[in-house]
PDB file of C-alpha atoms in Angstrom:
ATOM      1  CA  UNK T  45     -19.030  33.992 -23.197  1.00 54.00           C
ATOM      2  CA  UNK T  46     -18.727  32.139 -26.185  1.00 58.00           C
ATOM      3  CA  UNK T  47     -14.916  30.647 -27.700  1.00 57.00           C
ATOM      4  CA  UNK T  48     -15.291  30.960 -31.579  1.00 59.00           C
ATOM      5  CA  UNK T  49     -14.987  27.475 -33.141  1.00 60.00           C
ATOM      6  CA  UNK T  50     -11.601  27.065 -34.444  1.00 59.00           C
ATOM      7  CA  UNK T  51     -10.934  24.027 -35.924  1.00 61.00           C
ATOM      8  CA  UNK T  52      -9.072  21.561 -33.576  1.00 60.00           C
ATOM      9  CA  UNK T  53      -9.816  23.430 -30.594  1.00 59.00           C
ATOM     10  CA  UNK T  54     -12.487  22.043 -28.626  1.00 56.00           C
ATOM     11  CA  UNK T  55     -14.567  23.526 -26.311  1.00 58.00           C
ATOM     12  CA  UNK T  56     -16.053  22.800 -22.777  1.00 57.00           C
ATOM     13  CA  UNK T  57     -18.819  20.784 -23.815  1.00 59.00           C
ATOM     14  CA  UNK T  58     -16.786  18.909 -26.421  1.00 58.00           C
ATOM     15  CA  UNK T  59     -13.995  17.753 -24.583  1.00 61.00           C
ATOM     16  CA  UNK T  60     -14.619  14.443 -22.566  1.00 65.00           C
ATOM     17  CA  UNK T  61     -11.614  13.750 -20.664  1.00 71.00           C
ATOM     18  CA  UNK T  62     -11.136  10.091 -19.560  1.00 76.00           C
ATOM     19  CA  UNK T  63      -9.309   9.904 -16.436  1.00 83.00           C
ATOM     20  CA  UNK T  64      -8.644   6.118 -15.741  1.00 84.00           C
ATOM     21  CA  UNK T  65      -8.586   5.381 -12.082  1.00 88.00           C
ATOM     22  CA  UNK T  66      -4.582   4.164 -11.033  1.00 90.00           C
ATOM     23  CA  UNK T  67      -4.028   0.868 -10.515  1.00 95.00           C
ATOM     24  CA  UNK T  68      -3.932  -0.237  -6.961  1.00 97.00           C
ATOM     25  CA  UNK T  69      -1.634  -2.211  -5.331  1.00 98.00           C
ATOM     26  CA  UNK T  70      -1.406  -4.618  -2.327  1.00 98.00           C
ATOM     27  CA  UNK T  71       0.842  -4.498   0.094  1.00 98.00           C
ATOM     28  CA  UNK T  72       0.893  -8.234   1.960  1.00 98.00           C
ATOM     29  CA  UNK T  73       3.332  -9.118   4.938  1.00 98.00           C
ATOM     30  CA  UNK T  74       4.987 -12.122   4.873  1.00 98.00           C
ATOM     31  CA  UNK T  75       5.753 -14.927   7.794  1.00 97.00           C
ATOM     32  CA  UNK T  76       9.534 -15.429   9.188  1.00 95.00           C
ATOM     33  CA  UNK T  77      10.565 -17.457  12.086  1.00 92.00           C
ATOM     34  CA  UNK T  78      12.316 -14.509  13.469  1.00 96.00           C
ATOM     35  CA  UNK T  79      10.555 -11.461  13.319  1.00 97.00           C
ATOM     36  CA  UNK T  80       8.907 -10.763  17.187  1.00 97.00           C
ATOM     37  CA  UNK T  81       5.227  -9.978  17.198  1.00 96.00           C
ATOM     38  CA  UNK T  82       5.695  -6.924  18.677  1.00 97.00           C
ATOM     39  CA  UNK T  83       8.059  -5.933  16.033  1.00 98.00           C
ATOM     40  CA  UNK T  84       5.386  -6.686  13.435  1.00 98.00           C
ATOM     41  CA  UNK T  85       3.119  -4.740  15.356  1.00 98.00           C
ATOM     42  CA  UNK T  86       4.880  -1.770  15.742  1.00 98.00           C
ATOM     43  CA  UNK T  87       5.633  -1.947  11.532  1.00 98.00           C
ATOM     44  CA  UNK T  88       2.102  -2.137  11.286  1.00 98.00           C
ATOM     45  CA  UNK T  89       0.861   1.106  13.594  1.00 98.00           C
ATOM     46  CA  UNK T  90       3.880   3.172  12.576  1.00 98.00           C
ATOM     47  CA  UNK T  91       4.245   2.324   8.753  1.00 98.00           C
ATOM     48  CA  UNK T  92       0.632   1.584   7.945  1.00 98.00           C
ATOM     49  CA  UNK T  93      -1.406   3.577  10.637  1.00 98.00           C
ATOM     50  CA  UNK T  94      -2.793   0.552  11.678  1.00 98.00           C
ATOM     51  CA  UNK T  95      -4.570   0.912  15.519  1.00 98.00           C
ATOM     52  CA  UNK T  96      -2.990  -1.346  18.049  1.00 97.00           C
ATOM     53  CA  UNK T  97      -6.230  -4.016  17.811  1.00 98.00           C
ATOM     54  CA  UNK T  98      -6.065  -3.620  13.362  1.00 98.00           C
ATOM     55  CA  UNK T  99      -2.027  -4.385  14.075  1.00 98.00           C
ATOM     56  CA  UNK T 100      -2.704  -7.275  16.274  1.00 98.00           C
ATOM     57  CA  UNK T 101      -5.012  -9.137  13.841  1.00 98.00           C
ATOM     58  CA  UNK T 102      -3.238  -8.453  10.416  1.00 98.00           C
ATOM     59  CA  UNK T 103      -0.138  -9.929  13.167  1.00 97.00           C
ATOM     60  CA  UNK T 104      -2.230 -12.831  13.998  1.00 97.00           C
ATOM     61  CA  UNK T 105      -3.262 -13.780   9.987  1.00 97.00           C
ATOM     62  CA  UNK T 106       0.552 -13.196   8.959  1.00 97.00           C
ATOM     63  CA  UNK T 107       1.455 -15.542  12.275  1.00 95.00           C
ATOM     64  CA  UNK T 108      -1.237 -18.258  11.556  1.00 96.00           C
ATOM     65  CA  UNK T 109      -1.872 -18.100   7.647  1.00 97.00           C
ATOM     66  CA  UNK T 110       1.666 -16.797   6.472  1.00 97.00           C
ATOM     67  CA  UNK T 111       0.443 -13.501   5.495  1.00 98.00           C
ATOM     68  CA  UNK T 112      -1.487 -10.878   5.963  1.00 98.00           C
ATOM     69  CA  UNK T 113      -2.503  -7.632   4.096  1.00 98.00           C
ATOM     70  CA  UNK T 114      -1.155  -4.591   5.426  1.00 98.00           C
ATOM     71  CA  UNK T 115      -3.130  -2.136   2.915  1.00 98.00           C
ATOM     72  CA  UNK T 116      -3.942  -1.160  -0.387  1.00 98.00           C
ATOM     73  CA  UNK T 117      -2.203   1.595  -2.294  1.00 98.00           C
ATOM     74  CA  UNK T 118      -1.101   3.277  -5.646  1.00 97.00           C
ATOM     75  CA  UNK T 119       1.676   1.821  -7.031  1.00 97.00           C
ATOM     76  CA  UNK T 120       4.259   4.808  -5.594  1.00 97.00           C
ATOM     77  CA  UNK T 121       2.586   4.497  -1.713  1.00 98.00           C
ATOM     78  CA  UNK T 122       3.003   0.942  -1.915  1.00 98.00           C
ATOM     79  CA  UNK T 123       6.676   1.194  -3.390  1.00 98.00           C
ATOM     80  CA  UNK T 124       7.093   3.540  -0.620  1.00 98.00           C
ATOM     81  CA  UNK T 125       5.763   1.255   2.166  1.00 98.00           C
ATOM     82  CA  UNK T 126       7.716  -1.707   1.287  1.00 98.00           C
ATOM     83  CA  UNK T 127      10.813   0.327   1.366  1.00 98.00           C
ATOM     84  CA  UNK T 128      10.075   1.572   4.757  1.00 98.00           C
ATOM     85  CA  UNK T 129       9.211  -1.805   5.920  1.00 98.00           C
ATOM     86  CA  UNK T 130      12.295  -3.492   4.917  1.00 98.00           C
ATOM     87  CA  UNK T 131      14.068  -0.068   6.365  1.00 98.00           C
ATOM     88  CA  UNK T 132      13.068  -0.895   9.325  1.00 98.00           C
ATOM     89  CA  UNK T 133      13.309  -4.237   9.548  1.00 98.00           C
ATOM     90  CA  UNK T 134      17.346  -4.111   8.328  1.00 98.00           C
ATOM     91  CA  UNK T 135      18.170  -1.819  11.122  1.00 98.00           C
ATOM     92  CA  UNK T 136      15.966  -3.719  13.872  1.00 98.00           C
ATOM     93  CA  UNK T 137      17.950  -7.513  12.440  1.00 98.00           C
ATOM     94  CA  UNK T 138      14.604  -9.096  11.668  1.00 98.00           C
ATOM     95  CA  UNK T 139      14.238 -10.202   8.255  1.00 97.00           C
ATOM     96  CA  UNK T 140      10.538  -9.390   7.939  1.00 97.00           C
ATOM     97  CA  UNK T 141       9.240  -8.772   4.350  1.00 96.00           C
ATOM     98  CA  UNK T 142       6.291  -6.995   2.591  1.00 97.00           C
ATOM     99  CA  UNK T 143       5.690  -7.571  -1.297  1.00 98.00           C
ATOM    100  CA  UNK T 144       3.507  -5.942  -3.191  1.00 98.00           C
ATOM    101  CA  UNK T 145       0.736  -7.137  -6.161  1.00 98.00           C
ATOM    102  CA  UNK T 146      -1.746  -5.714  -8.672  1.00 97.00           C
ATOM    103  CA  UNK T 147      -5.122  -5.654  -7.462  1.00 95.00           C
TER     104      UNK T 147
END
């Protein structure tokens, strides 16, 4: 079935929609002298779905290179993931952060 041509209304085959792909974020952990490894491990499997061997190596770059990326996200997930990071950390006492940068 055919849409008469009106003009400024643009049919099927006219209309080219650009969808730009959202900007992705990354979510890096950051060294402290305080946080336990198996506190950063536990962030890692619960917050990030990390598996107990992925958790223990991001753990073991943030340990021996002073960070370590957790994941990448949209902008929203990674707000999201910091928030529950630091969450967690406040109520545990460790002062463990996460920050977040553009891709």
């Amino acid at each position: 079935e055919k849409l008469p041509n009106k003009p400024g209304v643009q049919t099927g085959q006219e209309l080219e929609v650009q969808l730009e792909k959202p900007k992705r974020y990354k979510v890096i952990m950051h060294n402290d002298h305080y946080s336990t490894w198996e506190f950063v491990v536990e962030v890692l499997t619960k917050v990030f779905y990390k598996t107990e061997a992925q958790a223990v190596e991001i753990t073991e770059s943030v340990h021996h290179n002073g960070s370590g990326l957790c994941g990448i996200y949209t902008h929203e997930i990674a707000e999201m993931k910091l928030s529950q990071v630091h969450s967690m950390a406040k109520a545990n006492g460790f002062p463990l952060k996460c920050t977040m940068e553009e891709e």
